[in-house]
PDB file of C-alpha atoms in Angstrom:
ATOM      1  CA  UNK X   1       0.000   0.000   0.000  1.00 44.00           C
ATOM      2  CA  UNK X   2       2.469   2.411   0.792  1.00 41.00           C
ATOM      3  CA  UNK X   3       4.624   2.019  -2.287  1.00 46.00           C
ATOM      4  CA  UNK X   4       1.017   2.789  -3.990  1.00 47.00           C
ATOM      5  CA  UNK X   5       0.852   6.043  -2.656  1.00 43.00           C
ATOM      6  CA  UNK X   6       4.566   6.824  -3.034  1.00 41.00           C
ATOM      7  CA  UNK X   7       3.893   5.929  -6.803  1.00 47.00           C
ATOM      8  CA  UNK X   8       0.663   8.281  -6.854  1.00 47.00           C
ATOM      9  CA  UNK X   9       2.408  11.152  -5.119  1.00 44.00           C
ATOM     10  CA  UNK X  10       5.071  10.733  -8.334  1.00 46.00           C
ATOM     11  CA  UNK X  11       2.477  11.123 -10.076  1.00 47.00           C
ATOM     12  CA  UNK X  12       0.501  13.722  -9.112  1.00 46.00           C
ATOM     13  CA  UNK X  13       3.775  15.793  -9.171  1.00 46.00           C
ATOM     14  CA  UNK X  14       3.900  14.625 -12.623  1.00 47.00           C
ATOM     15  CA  UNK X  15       0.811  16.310 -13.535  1.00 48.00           C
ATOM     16  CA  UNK X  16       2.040  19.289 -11.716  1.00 54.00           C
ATOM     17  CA  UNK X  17       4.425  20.089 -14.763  1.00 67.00           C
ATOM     18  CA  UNK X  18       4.539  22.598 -17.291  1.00 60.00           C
ATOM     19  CA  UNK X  19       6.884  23.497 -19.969  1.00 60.00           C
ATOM     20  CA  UNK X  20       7.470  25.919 -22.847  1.00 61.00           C
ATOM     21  CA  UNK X  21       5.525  25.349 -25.823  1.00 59.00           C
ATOM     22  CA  UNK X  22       7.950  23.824 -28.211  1.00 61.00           C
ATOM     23  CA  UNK X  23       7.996  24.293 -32.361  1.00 59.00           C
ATOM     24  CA  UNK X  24       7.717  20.362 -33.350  1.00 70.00           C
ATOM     25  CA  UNK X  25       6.959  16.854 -31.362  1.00 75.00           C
ATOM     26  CA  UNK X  26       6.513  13.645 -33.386  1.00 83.00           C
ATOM     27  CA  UNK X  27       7.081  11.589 -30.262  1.00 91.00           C
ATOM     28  CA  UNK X  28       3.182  10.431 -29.173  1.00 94.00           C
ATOM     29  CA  UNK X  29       2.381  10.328 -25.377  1.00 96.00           C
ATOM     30  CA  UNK X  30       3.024   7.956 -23.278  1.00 97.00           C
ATOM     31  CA  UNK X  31       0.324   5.744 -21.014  1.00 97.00           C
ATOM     32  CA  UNK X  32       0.487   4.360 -18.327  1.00 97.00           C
ATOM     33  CA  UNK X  33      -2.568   2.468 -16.534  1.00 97.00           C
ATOM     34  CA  UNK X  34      -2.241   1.295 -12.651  1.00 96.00           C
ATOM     35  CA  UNK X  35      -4.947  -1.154 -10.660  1.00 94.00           C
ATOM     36  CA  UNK X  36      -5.046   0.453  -7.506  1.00 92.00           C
ATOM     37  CA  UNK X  37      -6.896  -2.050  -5.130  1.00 84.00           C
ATOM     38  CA  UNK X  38      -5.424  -4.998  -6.821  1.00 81.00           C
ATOM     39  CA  UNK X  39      -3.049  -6.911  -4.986  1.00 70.00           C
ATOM     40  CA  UNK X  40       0.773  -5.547  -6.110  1.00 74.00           C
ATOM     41  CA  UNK X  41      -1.356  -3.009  -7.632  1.00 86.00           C
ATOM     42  CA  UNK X  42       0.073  -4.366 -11.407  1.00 93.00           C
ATOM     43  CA  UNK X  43       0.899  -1.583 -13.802  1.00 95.00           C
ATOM     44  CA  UNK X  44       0.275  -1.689 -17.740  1.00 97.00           C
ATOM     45  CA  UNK X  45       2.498   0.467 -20.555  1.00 97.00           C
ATOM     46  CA  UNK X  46       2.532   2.095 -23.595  1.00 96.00           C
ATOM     47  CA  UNK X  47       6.315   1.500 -23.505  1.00 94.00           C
ATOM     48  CA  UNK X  48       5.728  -1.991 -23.948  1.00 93.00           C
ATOM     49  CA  UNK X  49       4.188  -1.442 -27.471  1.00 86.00           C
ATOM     50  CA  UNK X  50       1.377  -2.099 -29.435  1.00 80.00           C
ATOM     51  CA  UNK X  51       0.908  -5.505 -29.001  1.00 87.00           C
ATOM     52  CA  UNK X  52      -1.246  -6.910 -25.876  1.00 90.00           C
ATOM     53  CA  UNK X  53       0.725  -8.901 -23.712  1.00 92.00           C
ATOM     54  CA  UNK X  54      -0.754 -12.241 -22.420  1.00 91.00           C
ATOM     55  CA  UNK X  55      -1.110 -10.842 -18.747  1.00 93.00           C
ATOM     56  CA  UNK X  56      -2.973  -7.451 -19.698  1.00 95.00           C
ATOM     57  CA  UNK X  57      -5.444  -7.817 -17.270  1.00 93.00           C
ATOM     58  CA  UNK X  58      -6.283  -8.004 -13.469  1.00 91.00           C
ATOM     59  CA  UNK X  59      -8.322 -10.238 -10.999  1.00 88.00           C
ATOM     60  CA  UNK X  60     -10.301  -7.774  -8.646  1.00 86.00           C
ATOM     61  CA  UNK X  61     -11.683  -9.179  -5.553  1.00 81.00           C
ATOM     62  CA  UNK X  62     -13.515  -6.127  -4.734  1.00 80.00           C
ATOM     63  CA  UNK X  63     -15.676  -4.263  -6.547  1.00 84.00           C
ATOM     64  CA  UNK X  64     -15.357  -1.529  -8.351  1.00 91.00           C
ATOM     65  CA  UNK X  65     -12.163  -1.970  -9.968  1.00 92.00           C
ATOM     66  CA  UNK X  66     -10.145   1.602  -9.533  1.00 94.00           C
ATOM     67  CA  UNK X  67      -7.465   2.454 -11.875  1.00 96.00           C
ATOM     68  CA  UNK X  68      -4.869   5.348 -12.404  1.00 97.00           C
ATOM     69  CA  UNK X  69      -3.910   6.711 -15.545  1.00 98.00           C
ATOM     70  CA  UNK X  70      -0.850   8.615 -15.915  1.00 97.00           C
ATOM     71  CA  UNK X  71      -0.100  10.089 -19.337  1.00 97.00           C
ATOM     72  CA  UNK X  72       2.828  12.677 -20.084  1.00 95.00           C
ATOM     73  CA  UNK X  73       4.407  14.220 -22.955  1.00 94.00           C
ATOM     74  CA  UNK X  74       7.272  16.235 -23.345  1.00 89.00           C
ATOM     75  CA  UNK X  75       5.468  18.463 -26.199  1.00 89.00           C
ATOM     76  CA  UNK X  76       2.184  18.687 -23.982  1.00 91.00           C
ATOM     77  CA  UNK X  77      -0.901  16.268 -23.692  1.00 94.00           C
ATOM     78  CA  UNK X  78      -3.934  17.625 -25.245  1.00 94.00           C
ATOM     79  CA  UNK X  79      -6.618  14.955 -24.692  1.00 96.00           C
ATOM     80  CA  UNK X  80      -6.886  12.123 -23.235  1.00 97.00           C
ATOM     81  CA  UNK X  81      -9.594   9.085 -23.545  1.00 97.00           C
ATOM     82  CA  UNK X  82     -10.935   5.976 -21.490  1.00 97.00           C
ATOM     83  CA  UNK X  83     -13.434   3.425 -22.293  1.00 95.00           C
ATOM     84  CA  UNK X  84     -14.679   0.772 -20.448  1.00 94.00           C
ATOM     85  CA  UNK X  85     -16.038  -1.750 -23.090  1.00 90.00           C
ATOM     86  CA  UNK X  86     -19.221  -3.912 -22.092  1.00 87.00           C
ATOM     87  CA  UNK X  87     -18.722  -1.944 -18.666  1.00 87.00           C
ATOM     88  CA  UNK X  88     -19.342   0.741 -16.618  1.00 90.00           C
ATOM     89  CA  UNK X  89     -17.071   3.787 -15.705  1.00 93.00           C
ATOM     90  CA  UNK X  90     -18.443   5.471 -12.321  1.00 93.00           C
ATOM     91  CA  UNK X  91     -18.888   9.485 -13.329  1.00 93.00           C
ATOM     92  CA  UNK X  92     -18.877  10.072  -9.729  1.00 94.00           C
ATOM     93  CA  UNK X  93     -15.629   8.562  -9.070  1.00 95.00           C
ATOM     94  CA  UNK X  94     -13.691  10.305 -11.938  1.00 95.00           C
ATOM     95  CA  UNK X  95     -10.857  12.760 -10.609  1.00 95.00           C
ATOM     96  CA  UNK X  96      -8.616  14.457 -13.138  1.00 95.00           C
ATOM     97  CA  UNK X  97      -5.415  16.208 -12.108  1.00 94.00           C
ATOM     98  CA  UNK X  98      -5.355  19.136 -13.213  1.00 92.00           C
ATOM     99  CA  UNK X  99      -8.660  20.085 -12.762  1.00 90.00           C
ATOM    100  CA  UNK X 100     -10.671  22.556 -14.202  1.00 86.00           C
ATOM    101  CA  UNK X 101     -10.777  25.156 -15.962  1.00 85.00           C
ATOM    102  CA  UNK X 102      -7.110  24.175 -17.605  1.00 88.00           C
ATOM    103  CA  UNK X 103      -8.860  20.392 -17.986  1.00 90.00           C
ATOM    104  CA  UNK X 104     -13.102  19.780 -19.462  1.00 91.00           C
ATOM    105  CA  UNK X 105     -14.218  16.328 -18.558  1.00 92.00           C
ATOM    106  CA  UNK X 106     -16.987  14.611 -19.610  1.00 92.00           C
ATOM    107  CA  UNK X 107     -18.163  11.173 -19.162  1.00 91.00           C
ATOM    108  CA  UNK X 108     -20.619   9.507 -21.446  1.00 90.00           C
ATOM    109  CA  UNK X 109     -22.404   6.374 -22.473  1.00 85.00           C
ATOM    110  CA  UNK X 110     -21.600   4.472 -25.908  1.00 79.00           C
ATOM    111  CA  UNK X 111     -23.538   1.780 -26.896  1.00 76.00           C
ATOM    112  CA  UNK X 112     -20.880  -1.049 -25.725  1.00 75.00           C
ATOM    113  CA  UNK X 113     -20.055   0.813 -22.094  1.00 80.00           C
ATOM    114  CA  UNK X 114     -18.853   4.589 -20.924  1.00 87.00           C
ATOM    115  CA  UNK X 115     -16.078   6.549 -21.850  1.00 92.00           C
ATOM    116  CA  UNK X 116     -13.971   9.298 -20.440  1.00 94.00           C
ATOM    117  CA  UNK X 117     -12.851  12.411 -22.709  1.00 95.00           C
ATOM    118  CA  UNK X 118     -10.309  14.774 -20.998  1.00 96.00           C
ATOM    119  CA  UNK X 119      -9.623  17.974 -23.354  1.00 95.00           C
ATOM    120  CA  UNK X 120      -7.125  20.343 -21.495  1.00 92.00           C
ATOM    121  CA  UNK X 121      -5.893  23.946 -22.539  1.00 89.00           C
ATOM    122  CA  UNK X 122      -2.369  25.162 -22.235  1.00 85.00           C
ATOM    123  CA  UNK X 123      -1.766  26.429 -18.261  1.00 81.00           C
ATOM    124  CA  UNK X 124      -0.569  29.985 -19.442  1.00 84.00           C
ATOM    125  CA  UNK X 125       0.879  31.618 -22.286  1.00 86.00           C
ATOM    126  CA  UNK X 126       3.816  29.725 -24.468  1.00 86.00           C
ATOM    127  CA  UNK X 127       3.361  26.873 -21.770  1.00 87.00           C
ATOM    128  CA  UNK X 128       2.003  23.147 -21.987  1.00 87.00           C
ATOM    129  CA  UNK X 129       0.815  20.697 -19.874  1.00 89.00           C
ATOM    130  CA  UNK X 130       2.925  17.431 -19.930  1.00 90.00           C
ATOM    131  CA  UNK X 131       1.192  15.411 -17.247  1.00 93.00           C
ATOM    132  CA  UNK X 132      -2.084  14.618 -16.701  1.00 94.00           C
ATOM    133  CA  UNK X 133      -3.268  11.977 -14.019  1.00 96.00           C
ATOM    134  CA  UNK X 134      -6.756  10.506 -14.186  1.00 96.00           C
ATOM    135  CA  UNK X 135      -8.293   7.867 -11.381  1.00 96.00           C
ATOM    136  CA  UNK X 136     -11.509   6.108 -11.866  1.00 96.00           C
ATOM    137  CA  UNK X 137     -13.652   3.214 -10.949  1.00 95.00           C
ATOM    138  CA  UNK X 138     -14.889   0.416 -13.418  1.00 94.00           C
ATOM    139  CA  UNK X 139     -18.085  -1.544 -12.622  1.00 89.00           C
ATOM    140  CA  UNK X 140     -17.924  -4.851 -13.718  1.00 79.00           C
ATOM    141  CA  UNK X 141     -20.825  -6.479 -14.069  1.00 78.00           C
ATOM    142  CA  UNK X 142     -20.632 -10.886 -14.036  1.00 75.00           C
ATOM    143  CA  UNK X 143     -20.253 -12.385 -17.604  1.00 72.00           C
ATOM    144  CA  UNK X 144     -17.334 -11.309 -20.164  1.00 77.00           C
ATOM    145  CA  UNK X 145     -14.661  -9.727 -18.902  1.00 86.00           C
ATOM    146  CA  UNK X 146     -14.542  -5.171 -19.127  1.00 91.00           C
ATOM    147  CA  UNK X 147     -11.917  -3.951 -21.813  1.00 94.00           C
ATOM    148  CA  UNK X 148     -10.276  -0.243 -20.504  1.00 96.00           C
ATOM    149  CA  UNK X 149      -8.868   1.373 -23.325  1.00 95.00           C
ATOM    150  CA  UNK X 150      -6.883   4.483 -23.076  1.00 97.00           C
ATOM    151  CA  UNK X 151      -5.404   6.795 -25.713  1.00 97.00           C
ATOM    152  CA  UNK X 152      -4.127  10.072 -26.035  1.00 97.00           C
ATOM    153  CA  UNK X 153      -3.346  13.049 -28.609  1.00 96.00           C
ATOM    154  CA  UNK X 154      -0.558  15.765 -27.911  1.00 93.00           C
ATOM    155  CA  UNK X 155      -0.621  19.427 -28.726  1.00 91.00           C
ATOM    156  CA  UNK X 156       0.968  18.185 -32.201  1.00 90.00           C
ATOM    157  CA  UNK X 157      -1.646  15.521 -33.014  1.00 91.00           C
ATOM    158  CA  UNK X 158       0.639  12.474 -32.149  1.00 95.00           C
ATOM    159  CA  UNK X 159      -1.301   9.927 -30.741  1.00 96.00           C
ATOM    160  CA  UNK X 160      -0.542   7.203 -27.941  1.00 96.00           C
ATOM    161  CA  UNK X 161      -2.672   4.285 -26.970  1.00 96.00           C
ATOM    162  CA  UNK X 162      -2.318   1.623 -24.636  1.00 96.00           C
ATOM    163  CA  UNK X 163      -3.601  -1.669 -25.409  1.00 96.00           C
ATOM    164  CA  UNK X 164      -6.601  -3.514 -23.495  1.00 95.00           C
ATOM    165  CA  UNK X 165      -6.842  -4.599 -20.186  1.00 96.00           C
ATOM    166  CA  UNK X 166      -9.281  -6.643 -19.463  1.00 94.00           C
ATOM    167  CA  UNK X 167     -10.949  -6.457 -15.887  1.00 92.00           C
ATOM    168  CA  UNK X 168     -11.788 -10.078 -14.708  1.00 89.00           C
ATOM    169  CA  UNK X 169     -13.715 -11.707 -12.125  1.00 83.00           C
ATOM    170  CA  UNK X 170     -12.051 -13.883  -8.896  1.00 81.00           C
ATOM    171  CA  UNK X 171     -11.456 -17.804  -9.589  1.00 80.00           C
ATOM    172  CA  UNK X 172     -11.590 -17.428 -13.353  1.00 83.00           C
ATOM    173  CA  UNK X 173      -8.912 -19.084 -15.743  1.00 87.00           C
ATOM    174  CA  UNK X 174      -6.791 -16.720 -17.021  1.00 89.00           C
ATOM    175  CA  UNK X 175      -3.557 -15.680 -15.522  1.00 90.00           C
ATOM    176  CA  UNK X 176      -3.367 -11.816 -14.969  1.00 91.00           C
ATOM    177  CA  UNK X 177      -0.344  -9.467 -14.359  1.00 91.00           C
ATOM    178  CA  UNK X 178       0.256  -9.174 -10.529  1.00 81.00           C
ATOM    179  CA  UNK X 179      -1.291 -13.304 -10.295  1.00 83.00           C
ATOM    180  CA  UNK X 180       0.743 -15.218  -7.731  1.00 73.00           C
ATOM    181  CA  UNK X 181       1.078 -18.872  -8.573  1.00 59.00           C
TER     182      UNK X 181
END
């Protein structure tokens, strides 16, 4: 637990940033998704590429599943989106860092779950933001497993995305990231 919050205070801070506008970025953002109340609270990476890994997902014992999503950019994020496929994303337990009026949030239903749509503007003059934290809860109802998808665009138009992870009930077959044998 207490490497958790060490790891969230990082991150926080991380949103925190700011830095000059700069001329040209073709790197895209980078994404980075964290279960919270999961047991060695497993992270997942847009480092590791494009390709889902065999462990991209988590077993949650309790319910709602809660997630952080860090994403940062040296250019400066510009949006940022989640989507809970054949799920539920709590609007009440959405948090964005920062907050408004630098970041609009909205959460809204799609016809296979919710999803979460994070615009931000720049913090001040010739200055961008390159962090942006979001936490949320899934609801996961019994049957198939929830899909989280997160992307993100930069003040250039790169985009980042970070495969699925699937949100799975106790006791079922497939071995997740942070599984003990």
């Amino acid at each position: 637990m207490t490497k958790a919050w060490f790891a969230l205070t990082a991150v926080l801070a991380l949103a925190a940033c700011t830095a000059s506008e700069v001329a040209s970025d073709a790197t895209p953002p980078e994404l980075t998704l964290s279960a919270l109340n999961r047991a060695g609270n497993p992270t997942f990476s847009s480092r590791e590429g494009a390709d889902t890994p065999a462990d991209a997902c988590a077993h949650f014992a309790i319910a709602p599943a809660h997630f952080a999503l860090s994403v940062s950019d040296a250019g400066g994020v510009g949006r940022v989106t989640v989507r809970a496929a054949f799920g539920r994303i709590d609007p009440a337990s959405v948090i964005v860092a920062p907050g408004a009026p630098e970041s609009s949030l909205s959460v809204a239903s799609t016809s296979s779950g919710n999803e979460i749509d994070v615009g931000l503007s720049p913090p001040g003059p010739g200055l961008v933001r390159t962090g942006v934290l979001l936490t949320f809860d899934v609801v996961a109802p019994s049957g198939p497993p929830v899909g989280v998808i997160a992307s993100a665009a930069d003040t250039h138009g790169n985009l980042g995305g970070l495969y699925q992870v699937d949100v799975r009930q106790p006791g079922d077959s497939v071995r997740c990231r942070g599984d003990r044998n």
